Amino acid sequence: MTSILGISAFYHDSAAALIIDGKIISAAQEERFSRKKHDPRYPYNAVQFVLNYSNLKLSEIDHIVFFEKPFLKFERLLETYLAFAPKGFASFSMSMPIWLREKLFQKKFLFDQLKRHDKNFKDINKINFSEHHYSHAASAFYPSPFKEAIILTLDGVGEWATTTVAVGRENRITMLKEIHFPHSIGLLYSAFTYYIGFKVNSGEYKVMGLAPYGLPKYKDLILKEIIDLKDDGSFRLNMKYFNYATGLTMTNKKFSKLFGEKVRDPDKELLTQFHMDIAASIQAVTEEIVIRLTTSISKETQIKNLCMAGGVALNCVANGKILKKNIFDDIWLQPAAGDAGGSLGAALAFWYQELGNKRKVPKNGDEMKGSYLGPSFNEDEIKNTLDNLGAKYEKQNEENLIITIANELKKEKTIGWFQGRMEFGPRALGARSIIADPRSDKMQKELNLKVKFRESFRPFAPSVLAEEVSDWFDLNTDSPYMLLVANVKKNIQIPMNERDQKLFGIEKLNIKRSSIPAVTHIDYSARIQTVHQETNQRYHKLLKKFKEITGCPLLVNTSFNVRGEPIVCSIEDSFRCFMGTNLDILVCENFILYKEKQNKDLLQDYKNKFELD
Ligand SMILES: [Fe+2]
């Protein structure tokens, strides 16, 4: 038995992953345990979790792989460079060789952290280093269902690369080309995120959500002035418009002058049509880059499968566009596409590339187990915790539970759904989710304002029975990780239940897009999660039951947290969030908690508890 621990840390979103004999066993982000969003510190809790999960001590682990090469120093250098750009660039380049030599010091630092888990851990030579983009590429290819694929990684910045193209074959990954810092789609997108007045590294999602409200009026201007985009998708940024100087400003005065408005102050200025048009424009440019890149590499290599990872791979609108272009037969996206997934990639890269182990391509689906790789809790643990918290609950068997919850959903109740192992990656996929009826007119606003405490324009995503996805959306493929966007079908025919069939004398009811307003974006698109019986049986059952009573095989699925809070991990977290928001019901495995039955003294002021994101 060979166990490999992968770690990513010290940039943003620290995480740990464990693989045994090449099989993915567990993985989690540190933020879920520390309750600090995007926690970049050494992932002590996440490492401890993956060890406990397999009953292993750190000294029993065979190899430990860090997701990138020299880390702490690099970040400092990067920050120095950013602080003094453009003057700092020369000194930054010159310091590279010294920085590489200091690798040993960083190894020692990591070694000291690791020893905190187990004082018997003595072998520093078990620690290895992968490369940032190599870790991303490995996380995208090795768990994928492909024997051969193009691997595209896109993010802000790793060591030097910001964009890489590689080919994966069997157990090997070969890098073909790279685009280097400071030329980066991730940083470009972040610069516009900053300009619109959202927080860099977390507000990118909002820009994507805002884009459909605007028109890409500035796309041509961006392509003319800010980015030199070649036909093959390679690009260079015009650094004259960027000013990463203090870390507080991404763009400079020239940038503002080019578009005609100052950087929006989120505390004083509302979002206007201008910001929506800017969002639409940078989104359109990003899509253009990604389409050109993927088209040219597919032509060059003649390979028909695509895998993606890196922060930009979370741009599900762009992913949906690639899919629609039909350049590839199939696309697979790593659910933990950001730096957290680098922990898993680093471990897998070591197993295949370094140890040379053979790779078996999975026959059905992928190797991610639905991304349900985090902690779970058994009945005794849940009961004890709920008792200690003073919660009032009832317990039901699975069948009754499914019937009860499906009916409550139909009554427009909002429900915290806590089941099985926590998801790895930024999306909630029905293990730590808030779920609701997508047919409800009031649901989007209500969930945003009363439950999530966030902007009312933020769209929600649907979970849909995998076998019914193409009846409702222009999508003919699986999207288990909510990383693809497609349009809601214009006219949906809903098969009616038996009673209604008799009543109306027809078998199918024709309804319009507006039948699922809570998950339909303003441009009729939706970010889709297909739910599969093989990976999440209970959630699949719930959707089936909901369909049985309403004709609708979909639910609203949003992450179980409020604005600024990491997704809930434990029973305590979920109870706190339940008592601090207007959620109506909490379901933890077979335990059901109704808000109106809880002790009022336990209600929490939760709205301002977390830093705004
Ligand atoms: Fe990255």
Coordinates of C-alpha atoms and ligand atoms in Angstrom, one line a residue:
M1 CA 0.0 0.0 0.0
T2 CA 1.4 3.4 -1.0
S3 CA -0.1 6.5 0.5
I4 CA 0.5 10.0 -0.8
L5 CA -0.5 13.2 0.9
G6 CA -0.9 16.2 -1.3
I7 CA -0.8 19.7 0.1
S8 CA -1.6 23.2 -1.3
A9 CA -1.0 26.2 0.8
F10 CA 0.3 29.8 1.3
Y11 CA -1.3 31.4 -1.6
H12 CA -5.1 31.1 -1.3
D13 CA -7.4 28.2 -0.5
S14 CA -5.1 25.8 1.3
A15 CA -6.1 22.1 1.1
A16 CA -5.0 18.6 1.7
A17 CA -5.7 15.4 -0.3
L18 CA -4.9 11.8 0.3
I19 CA -4.5 9.0 -2.4
I20 CA -3.8 5.4 -1.6
D21 CA -2.5 3.2 -4.4
G22 CA -3.6 5.9 -6.9
K23 CA -7.2 5.9 -5.6
I24 CA -8.6 9.3 -4.4
I25 CA -9.6 8.7 -0.8
S26 CA -10.2 12.1 0.7
A27 CA -9.7 15.8 0.2
A28 CA -10.8 19.1 1.8
Q29 CA -10.1 22.8 2.0
E30 CA -8.7 24.3 5.2
E31 CA -11.3 27.1 5.2
R32 CA -14.1 24.6 6.0
F33 CA -12.5 23.8 9.3
S34 CA -10.9 27.1 10.3
R35 CA -14.0 29.0 9.2
K36 CA -11.9 31.6 7.5
K37 CA -12.8 32.0 3.9
H38 CA -10.0 31.1 1.4
D39 CA -7.7 30.4 4.3
P40 CA -4.2 30.4 2.9
R41 CA -2.4 29.1 6.0
Y42 CA -0.8 25.7 6.4
P43 CA -3.8 23.4 6.3
Y44 CA -3.4 21.8 9.6
N45 CA -7.0 20.7 10.0
A46 CA -7.4 19.5 6.5
V47 CA -4.3 17.4 6.8
Q48 CA -5.4 16.0 10.1
F49 CA -8.8 15.2 8.6
V50 CA -7.4 13.2 5.7
L51 CA -5.1 11.3 8.1
N52 CA -7.9 10.5 10.5
Y53 CA -10.2 9.5 7.7
S54 CA -7.8 6.6 6.8
N55 CA -6.6 6.0 10.3
L56 CA -3.1 6.9 9.4
K57 CA -0.4 8.7 11.2
L58 CA 1.8 11.1 9.3
S59 CA 4.8 9.0 9.9
E60 CA 3.0 6.2 8.0
I61 CA 2.5 8.2 4.9
D62 CA 4.9 7.2 2.1
H63 CA 5.2 10.5 0.2
I64 CA 4.2 14.1 0.8
V65 CA 3.9 16.4 -2.2
F66 CA 3.6 20.1 -2.1
F67 CA 1.6 21.6 -5.0
E68 CA 4.2 24.1 -6.2
K69 CA 7.8 24.9 -6.1
P70 CA 9.4 27.4 -3.8
F71 CA 6.4 29.1 -2.3
L72 CA 6.7 31.6 0.5
K73 CA 9.6 33.5 -1.1
F74 CA 7.9 33.6 -4.4
E75 CA 4.9 35.2 -3.0
R76 CA 7.0 37.8 -1.3
L77 CA 8.9 38.4 -4.5
L78 CA 5.8 38.7 -6.4
E79 CA 4.4 41.2 -4.0
T80 CA 7.6 43.2 -4.2
Y81 CA 7.4 43.2 -7.9
L82 CA 3.8 44.2 -7.8
A83 CA 4.6 47.0 -5.4
F84 CA 7.3 48.5 -7.6
A85 CA 6.1 47.7 -11.1
P86 CA 7.4 48.5 -13.6
K87 CA 10.7 49.4 -12.0
G88 CA 10.7 46.2 -10.0
F89 CA 10.6 43.9 -12.9
A90 CA 14.3 43.8 -13.5
S91 CA 15.1 43.1 -9.9
F92 CA 12.5 40.4 -9.8
S93 CA 14.0 38.6 -12.8
M94 CA 17.5 38.8 -11.3
S95 CA 16.4 37.4 -8.0
M96 CA 15.1 34.2 -9.5
P97 CA 18.3 32.1 -9.2
I98 CA 18.7 33.0 -5.5
W99 CA 15.0 32.2 -4.9
L100 CA 15.5 28.7 -6.4
R101 CA 18.5 28.1 -4.1
E102 CA 16.5 28.8 -1.1
K103 CA 14.2 25.9 -1.7
L104 CA 15.8 24.0 1.2
F105 CA 14.7 26.5 3.7
Q106 CA 11.1 26.2 2.6
K107 CA 11.3 22.4 2.8
K108 CA 12.3 22.8 6.4
F109 CA 9.4 25.1 7.1
L110 CA 7.0 22.6 5.7
F111 CA 8.7 19.8 7.6
D112 CA 8.2 21.7 10.9
Q113 CA 4.5 22.2 10.2
L114 CA 4.1 18.5 9.3
K115 CA 5.8 17.4 12.6
R116 CA 2.9 19.0 14.5
H117 CA 0.8 16.1 13.4
D118 CA 3.1 13.4 14.6
K119 CA 6.3 13.8 16.5
N120 CA 7.5 10.5 15.0
F121 CA 7.6 12.0 11.6
K122 CA 11.3 12.4 11.0
D123 CA 12.0 11.9 7.3
I124 CA 12.3 15.2 5.6
N125 CA 13.1 13.4 2.3
K126 CA 9.5 12.3 2.1
I127 CA 8.6 15.9 1.1
N128 CA 8.5 16.5 -2.6
F129 CA 7.5 19.5 -4.8
S130 CA 5.4 19.5 -7.9
E131 CA 5.0 22.6 -10.1
H132 CA 1.9 24.8 -9.8
H133 CA 0.5 24.4 -13.3
Y134 CA 1.7 20.8 -13.4
S135 CA -0.4 20.1 -10.3
H136 CA -3.4 21.8 -11.9
A137 CA -2.9 19.8 -15.1
A138 CA -2.6 16.5 -13.2
S139 CA -5.8 17.3 -11.2
A140 CA -7.6 17.9 -14.5
F141 CA -6.3 14.8 -16.4
Y142 CA -5.7 11.9 -14.0
P143 CA -9.2 11.7 -12.5
S144 CA -10.8 12.3 -15.9
P145 CA -12.6 9.6 -17.9
F146 CA -10.1 10.1 -20.8
K147 CA -7.2 7.9 -22.0
E148 CA -6.0 10.8 -24.1
A149 CA -6.8 14.5 -23.7
I150 CA -5.6 18.1 -24.2
I151 CA -5.1 19.7 -20.8
L152 CA -5.6 23.4 -20.5
T153 CA -4.8 25.2 -17.3
L154 CA -5.7 28.9 -16.8
D155 CA -5.3 30.9 -13.7
G156 CA -3.9 34.1 -12.2
V157 CA -0.3 33.1 -11.6
G158 CA 1.6 30.0 -10.3
E159 CA 5.3 30.1 -10.4
W160 CA 5.7 31.8 -13.8
A161 CA 3.1 30.2 -16.0
T162 CA -0.4 31.6 -16.1
T163 CA -1.7 29.5 -19.0
T164 CA -0.4 26.1 -20.1
V165 CA -1.3 23.6 -22.7
A166 CA -0.4 19.9 -22.2
V167 CA -1.3 16.6 -23.6
G168 CA -2.2 13.7 -21.3
R169 CA -1.8 10.1 -22.5
E170 CA -2.4 7.1 -20.3
N171 CA -0.2 7.9 -17.2
R172 CA 1.9 10.7 -18.8
I173 CA 1.4 14.4 -19.1
T174 CA 3.6 16.4 -21.5
M175 CA 3.6 20.1 -21.4
L176 CA 3.4 21.7 -24.9
K177 CA 3.4 25.5 -24.2
E178 CA 3.1 28.1 -21.6
I179 CA 2.2 31.8 -21.3
H180 CA 4.1 33.6 -18.6
F181 CA 3.4 36.2 -15.9
P182 CA 2.5 39.1 -16.1
H183 CA 0.4 38.0 -19.1
S184 CA -2.5 36.3 -17.5
I185 CA -6.2 35.9 -18.2
G186 CA -6.8 35.3 -14.5
L187 CA -5.2 38.6 -13.6
L188 CA -6.9 40.4 -16.4
Y189 CA -10.3 39.2 -15.2
S190 CA -9.4 40.1 -11.6
A191 CA -8.4 43.6 -12.8
F192 CA -11.9 44.1 -14.2
T193 CA -13.4 42.6 -11.0
Y194 CA -11.5 45.2 -9.1
Y195 CA -12.6 48.0 -11.5
I196 CA -16.2 47.1 -11.0
G197 CA -15.7 47.3 -7.3
F198 CA -15.7 43.7 -6.2
K199 CA -13.1 41.9 -4.2
V200 CA -10.2 40.3 -6.2
N201 CA -10.0 36.5 -5.8
S202 CA -13.6 36.1 -4.8
G203 CA -15.7 38.7 -6.7
E204 CA -14.9 37.1 -10.1
Y205 CA -18.0 35.1 -9.8
K206 CA -20.1 38.2 -9.4
V207 CA -18.6 39.7 -12.6
M208 CA -19.7 36.6 -14.4
G209 CA -23.2 36.8 -12.9
L210 CA -23.5 40.5 -13.8
A211 CA -22.4 40.1 -17.4
P212 CA -25.7 38.9 -18.8
Y213 CA -27.3 42.2 -17.6
G214 CA -25.0 44.2 -19.9
L215 CA -23.9 44.4 -23.5
P216 CA -20.2 43.7 -24.5
K217 CA -19.8 47.3 -25.7
Y218 CA -16.2 47.5 -24.7
K219 CA -15.0 44.2 -26.1
D220 CA -13.4 45.7 -29.2
L221 CA -11.8 48.5 -27.1
I222 CA -10.3 45.9 -24.7
L223 CA -9.0 43.8 -27.6
K224 CA -7.5 46.9 -29.3
E225 CA -5.9 48.5 -26.3
I226 CA -5.5 46.2 -23.4
I227 CA -4.8 42.7 -24.8
D228 CA -3.0 41.7 -27.9
L229 CA -4.8 38.5 -28.7
K230 CA -3.4 36.3 -31.5
D231 CA -5.4 33.9 -33.7
D232 CA -4.1 30.9 -31.8
G233 CA -5.3 32.3 -28.5
S234 CA -1.9 33.4 -27.2
F235 CA -1.9 36.9 -25.8
R236 CA 0.1 39.7 -24.2
L237 CA -1.4 42.3 -21.9
N238 CA -0.5 45.9 -22.4
M239 CA 1.0 46.6 -18.9
K240 CA 0.6 50.3 -19.3
Y241 CA -3.0 49.9 -18.0
F242 CA -2.2 47.9 -14.9
N243 CA -1.0 49.0 -11.6
Y244 CA -0.8 46.2 -9.2
A245 CA 1.3 48.5 -7.0
T246 CA -0.1 48.2 -3.5
G247 CA -2.3 45.2 -3.8
L248 CA -5.2 47.5 -3.3
T249 CA -5.3 48.8 -6.8
M250 CA -5.2 46.5 -9.8
T251 CA -5.7 49.1 -12.5
N252 CA -4.4 52.6 -13.0
K253 CA -5.7 56.0 -14.1
K254 CA -5.1 55.2 -17.7
F255 CA -7.4 52.2 -17.4
S256 CA -10.1 54.4 -15.9
K257 CA -9.6 57.0 -18.6
L258 CA -9.9 54.5 -21.3
F259 CA -13.4 53.4 -20.2
G260 CA -14.4 56.9 -18.9
E261 CA -15.3 56.1 -15.3
K262 CA -13.4 55.8 -12.0
V263 CA -13.1 52.5 -10.1
R264 CA -16.4 52.0 -8.4
D265 CA -16.4 52.5 -4.6
P266 CA -18.7 49.6 -3.5
D267 CA -19.7 51.5 -0.3
K268 CA -20.8 54.7 -2.0
E269 CA -21.8 53.8 -5.6
L270 CA -24.4 51.5 -6.9
L271 CA -23.9 49.2 -9.9
T272 CA -25.0 50.9 -13.1
Q273 CA -25.6 49.9 -16.6
F274 CA -21.9 50.9 -17.3
H275 CA -20.6 48.3 -14.9
M276 CA -22.9 45.6 -16.4
D277 CA -21.6 46.5 -19.8
I278 CA -18.0 46.3 -18.6
A279 CA -18.7 42.9 -17.0
A280 CA -20.3 41.7 -20.3
S281 CA -17.3 43.0 -22.2
I282 CA -14.5 41.3 -20.1
Q283 CA -16.6 38.1 -20.1
A284 CA -16.9 38.2 -23.9
V285 CA -13.1 38.8 -24.2
T286 CA -12.4 35.9 -21.8
E287 CA -14.7 33.6 -23.9
E288 CA -12.9 34.8 -27.1
I289 CA -9.5 33.9 -25.6
V290 CA -10.6 30.5 -24.4
I291 CA -12.3 29.7 -27.7
R292 CA -9.3 30.7 -29.8
L293 CA -7.0 28.7 -27.5
T294 CA -9.0 25.6 -27.5
T295 CA -9.8 25.7 -31.3
S296 CA -6.1 26.1 -32.2
I297 CA -4.9 23.3 -29.9
S298 CA -7.5 20.9 -31.1
K299 CA -6.5 21.6 -34.7
E300 CA -2.8 21.2 -33.8
T301 CA -3.1 18.0 -31.9
Q302 CA -6.2 16.4 -33.4
I303 CA -7.2 15.3 -29.9
K304 CA -10.9 15.3 -29.2
N305 CA -11.1 15.4 -25.5
L306 CA -10.4 18.4 -23.3
C307 CA -9.6 18.7 -19.6
M308 CA -9.4 21.9 -17.7
A309 CA -8.3 23.3 -14.3
G310 CA -7.0 26.5 -12.8
G311 CA -9.2 29.3 -11.4
V312 CA -10.4 30.4 -14.8
A313 CA -11.8 26.9 -15.5
L314 CA -14.4 27.9 -12.9
N315 CA -15.8 30.4 -15.5
C316 CA -18.7 28.1 -16.4
V317 CA -20.1 30.5 -18.9
A318 CA -16.9 30.3 -21.0
N319 CA -16.9 26.5 -20.5
G320 CA -20.4 26.3 -21.8
K321 CA -19.3 28.2 -24.9
I322 CA -16.5 25.8 -25.6
L323 CA -18.9 22.9 -25.4
K324 CA -21.3 24.6 -27.7
K325 CA -18.6 25.1 -30.4
N326 CA -18.4 21.3 -30.8
I327 CA -14.6 21.5 -31.1
F328 CA -14.4 18.5 -28.7
D329 CA -16.2 15.3 -28.3
D330 CA -16.1 15.6 -24.6
I331 CA -14.9 18.0 -21.9
W332 CA -14.0 17.2 -18.3
L333 CA -13.5 19.9 -15.6
Q334 CA -11.8 19.3 -12.3
P335 CA -14.4 20.4 -9.6
A336 CA -11.7 21.8 -7.4
A337 CA -10.3 23.8 -10.3
G338 CA -8.7 26.5 -8.1
D339 CA -5.5 26.1 -6.1
A340 CA -7.2 23.8 -3.5
G341 CA -7.3 21.1 -6.3
G342 CA -3.5 21.5 -6.7
S343 CA -3.1 19.3 -3.6
L344 CA -4.9 16.4 -5.3
G345 CA -3.0 17.1 -8.6
A346 CA 0.3 17.1 -6.8
A347 CA -0.3 13.7 -5.2
L348 CA -1.6 12.2 -8.5
A349 CA 1.3 13.6 -10.5
F350 CA 3.7 11.9 -8.1
W351 CA 1.9 8.5 -8.3
Y352 CA 1.8 8.4 -12.1
Q353 CA 4.7 10.6 -13.3
E354 CA 7.2 10.1 -10.6
L355 CA 6.5 6.5 -9.5
G356 CA 5.5 5.5 -13.0
N357 CA 2.4 3.6 -12.1
K358 CA -0.1 2.4 -14.7
R359 CA -3.3 4.3 -15.1
K360 CA -6.7 2.5 -15.5
V361 CA -9.2 4.8 -17.2
P362 CA -12.5 4.6 -15.4
K363 CA -15.3 2.9 -17.3
N364 CA -18.2 4.9 -16.0
G365 CA -17.8 8.5 -14.9
D366 CA -14.6 9.8 -13.4
E367 CA -12.4 9.1 -10.3
M368 CA -13.7 12.0 -8.2
K369 CA -16.5 10.2 -6.5
G370 CA -18.8 13.1 -7.2
S371 CA -16.3 15.3 -5.4
Y372 CA -17.8 14.0 -2.1
L373 CA -14.4 13.7 -0.5
G374 CA -14.7 15.5 2.8
P375 CA -15.9 14.6 6.3
S376 CA -19.3 13.0 7.1
F377 CA -21.0 12.3 10.4
N378 CA -22.8 9.2 11.7
E379 CA -26.1 9.1 13.5
D380 CA -24.7 9.0 17.0
E381 CA -22.4 11.9 16.4
I382 CA -25.3 14.0 14.9
K383 CA -27.6 13.1 17.8
N384 CA -25.1 14.0 20.5
T385 CA -24.2 17.2 18.8
L386 CA -27.8 18.3 18.3
D387 CA -28.6 17.4 22.0
N388 CA -25.6 19.5 23.1
L389 CA -26.7 22.4 21.0
G390 CA -30.2 22.3 22.5
A391 CA -31.8 21.6 19.1
K392 CA -35.3 20.2 18.7
Y393 CA -35.4 17.5 16.1
E394 CA -37.3 14.5 14.8
K395 CA -35.8 11.5 13.2
Q396 CA -37.3 9.7 10.2
N397 CA -36.4 6.8 8.0
E398 CA -35.1 7.6 4.5
E399 CA -38.3 7.0 2.7
N400 CA -40.4 9.2 5.0
L401 CA -37.7 11.8 5.1
I402 CA -37.7 12.1 1.3
I403 CA -41.5 12.4 1.1
T404 CA -41.6 15.0 3.9
I405 CA -38.8 17.2 2.4
A406 CA -40.2 17.0 -1.1
N407 CA -43.6 18.2 0.2
E408 CA -42.0 21.0 2.2
L409 CA -40.1 22.2 -0.8
K410 CA -43.3 22.3 -2.7
K411 CA -44.7 24.6 0.0
E412 CA -41.8 27.0 -0.9
K413 CA -39.8 26.2 2.3
T414 CA -36.1 26.9 2.2
I415 CA -34.1 23.9 3.4
G416 CA -30.5 23.4 4.7
W417 CA -29.5 20.0 3.3
F418 CA -26.6 18.3 5.1
Q419 CA -25.9 14.8 3.8
G420 CA -22.9 12.5 3.5
R421 CA -19.4 13.6 2.8
M422 CA -18.6 17.3 2.2
E423 CA -17.8 18.5 -1.3
F424 CA -14.2 19.2 -2.3
G425 CA -14.0 22.4 -4.4
P426 CA -15.9 25.7 -4.3
R427 CA -19.4 24.4 -5.3
A428 CA -22.0 22.8 -3.1
L429 CA -23.3 19.7 -4.8
G430 CA -26.1 18.5 -2.6
A431 CA -24.0 17.5 0.4
R432 CA -23.8 20.9 2.1
S433 CA -26.5 22.8 0.1
I434 CA -29.5 25.1 0.6
I435 CA -32.3 23.8 -1.6
A436 CA -35.6 25.2 -2.7
D437 CA -38.4 25.1 -5.3
P438 CA -37.1 26.6 -8.6
R439 CA -40.7 27.3 -9.8
S440 CA -41.3 29.9 -7.1
D441 CA -41.4 33.5 -8.3
K442 CA -40.2 34.9 -5.0
M443 CA -37.4 32.4 -4.3
Q444 CA -34.5 34.2 -6.0
K445 CA -35.0 37.4 -4.1
E446 CA -35.9 35.7 -0.8
L447 CA -32.9 33.4 -0.8
N448 CA -30.5 36.2 -1.7
L449 CA -31.8 38.7 0.8
K450 CA -33.1 36.7 3.7
V451 CA -31.0 33.6 3.6
K452 CA -27.7 34.4 1.9
F453 CA -27.6 38.2 2.8
R454 CA -26.3 39.1 -0.6
E455 CA -27.1 41.1 -3.7
S456 CA -30.4 40.3 -5.2
F457 CA -29.1 39.9 -8.8
R458 CA -27.1 36.9 -7.9
P459 CA -28.4 33.9 -9.8
F460 CA -29.0 30.5 -8.4
A461 CA -28.1 27.2 -10.0
P462 CA -30.4 24.2 -10.6
S463 CA -29.7 20.6 -9.7
V464 CA -31.4 18.4 -12.2
L465 CA -31.8 14.6 -12.5
A466 CA -29.0 13.7 -14.9
E467 CA -31.3 11.6 -17.0
E468 CA -33.6 14.6 -17.6
V469 CA -31.1 17.3 -18.3
S470 CA -31.6 17.5 -22.0
D471 CA -35.4 17.8 -21.6
W472 CA -34.9 21.1 -19.8
F473 CA -31.7 22.5 -21.0
D474 CA -29.7 22.8 -24.3
L475 CA -27.2 20.4 -22.9
N476 CA -26.5 16.8 -23.9
T477 CA -23.7 16.0 -21.5
D478 CA -23.2 15.5 -17.8
S479 CA -22.3 18.5 -15.6
P480 CA -21.9 16.9 -12.2
Y481 CA -19.8 19.7 -10.8
M482 CA -21.9 22.7 -11.8
L483 CA -19.2 23.9 -14.2
L484 CA -21.2 24.3 -17.4
V485 CA -23.8 26.9 -18.3
A486 CA -26.4 26.2 -20.9
N487 CA -29.7 27.8 -21.9
V488 CA -33.0 26.7 -20.5
K489 CA -35.1 25.2 -23.3
K490 CA -37.6 27.5 -24.9
N491 CA -40.5 25.3 -24.4
I492 CA -40.4 22.6 -21.9
Q493 CA -42.9 19.8 -22.0
I494 CA -43.6 18.5 -18.6
P495 CA -45.1 15.0 -18.4
M496 CA -48.0 15.2 -16.0
N497 CA -48.9 12.9 -13.2
E498 CA -51.7 10.5 -13.5
R499 CA -54.3 12.5 -11.7
D500 CA -53.7 15.6 -13.8
Q501 CA -53.6 13.6 -17.0
K502 CA -57.1 12.5 -16.3
L503 CA -58.1 16.0 -15.3
F504 CA -56.8 17.7 -18.4
G505 CA -56.9 14.9 -20.8
I506 CA -53.3 15.4 -22.0
E507 CA -50.1 13.7 -21.1
K508 CA -47.7 16.6 -21.4
L509 CA -48.0 20.2 -20.4
N510 CA -46.2 22.8 -22.5
I511 CA -44.7 25.5 -20.4
K512 CA -42.4 28.4 -21.0
R513 CA -38.9 29.2 -19.7
S514 CA -40.4 31.3 -17.0
S515 CA -41.6 28.1 -15.3
I516 CA -38.4 27.9 -13.3
P517 CA -37.7 31.6 -12.6
A518 CA -35.5 31.0 -9.5
V519 CA -32.8 29.3 -11.6
T520 CA -33.2 31.0 -14.9
H521 CA -30.8 33.9 -15.5
I522 CA -31.8 37.0 -17.3
D523 CA -30.4 35.7 -20.6
Y524 CA -32.2 32.3 -20.1
S525 CA -29.0 30.6 -19.1
A526 CA -28.5 28.4 -16.1
R527 CA -25.5 26.9 -14.3
I528 CA -26.3 23.3 -14.2
Q529 CA -25.6 20.4 -11.9
T530 CA -26.6 17.0 -13.1
V531 CA -27.4 14.7 -10.2
H532 CA -26.4 11.1 -10.5
Q533 CA -27.7 8.0 -8.7
E534 CA -24.2 6.5 -8.6
T535 CA -22.6 9.4 -6.7
N536 CA -25.4 10.9 -4.6
Q537 CA -28.2 8.5 -4.2
R538 CA -30.2 10.3 -1.6
Y539 CA -30.2 13.7 -3.4
H540 CA -31.2 11.8 -6.6
K541 CA -34.1 10.2 -4.7
L542 CA -35.2 13.6 -3.4
L543 CA -35.3 15.1 -6.9
K544 CA -37.2 12.1 -8.1
K545 CA -39.8 12.5 -5.4
F546 CA -40.0 16.2 -6.1
K547 CA -40.6 15.4 -9.7
E548 CA -43.3 12.9 -8.8
I549 CA -45.3 15.4 -6.9
T550 CA -44.7 18.5 -9.0
G551 CA -43.6 17.3 -12.5
C552 CA -40.4 19.3 -12.0
P553 CA -37.1 17.3 -11.7
L554 CA -35.1 20.3 -10.6
L555 CA -34.3 22.1 -7.4
V556 CA -32.5 25.3 -6.6
N557 CA -29.1 24.4 -5.2
T558 CA -27.0 27.0 -3.5
S559 CA -24.1 26.6 -1.1
F560 CA -25.0 26.2 2.6
N561 CA -23.5 29.4 4.0
V562 CA -24.1 33.1 4.1
R563 CA -22.2 35.8 2.3
G564 CA -18.6 35.8 3.3
E565 CA -18.8 32.5 5.2
P566 CA -17.1 29.3 4.1
I567 CA -19.6 26.5 3.3
V568 CA -20.6 24.7 6.4
C569 CA -18.6 21.6 7.3
S570 CA -19.8 20.3 10.7
I571 CA -23.2 19.8 12.3
E572 CA -22.5 22.8 14.5
D573 CA -21.7 25.0 11.5
S574 CA -25.0 24.0 9.9
F575 CA -27.0 24.6 13.0
R576 CA -25.5 28.0 13.5
C577 CA -26.2 29.0 9.9
F578 CA -29.7 27.6 10.2
M579 CA -30.4 29.6 13.4
G580 CA -28.8 32.8 12.0
T581 CA -30.8 33.0 8.7
N582 CA -34.4 32.7 7.6
L583 CA -33.9 29.0 6.6
D584 CA -37.1 27.1 7.4
I585 CA -35.8 23.6 7.9
L586 CA -32.5 21.9 8.5
V587 CA -32.0 18.3 7.5
C588 CA -28.9 16.5 8.8
E589 CA -28.9 12.9 7.5
N590 CA -32.1 11.5 8.9
F591 CA -32.7 14.3 11.4
I592 CA -35.2 17.1 10.6
L593 CA -35.2 20.4 12.4
Y594 CA -38.1 22.9 12.0
K595 CA -37.2 26.6 12.7
E596 CA -40.5 27.3 14.4
K597 CA -39.9 24.5 16.9
Q598 CA -36.5 25.7 18.0
N599 CA -35.8 27.6 21.2
K600 CA -36.0 31.3 20.3
D601 CA -33.0 32.1 22.6
L602 CA -30.8 30.1 20.3
L603 CA -31.5 32.4 17.3
Q604 CA -28.3 34.2 16.2
D605 CA -27.4 37.5 14.7
Y606 CA -25.7 36.2 11.7
K607 CA -26.1 38.9 9.1
N608 CA -23.1 40.9 10.0
K609 CA -21.0 38.0 11.4
F610 CA -18.8 37.5 8.3
E611 CA -16.6 40.0 6.4
L612 CA -18.3 41.0 3.2
D613 CA -16.8 39.2 0.1
Ligands
FE1 FE -3.4 28.2 -9.6

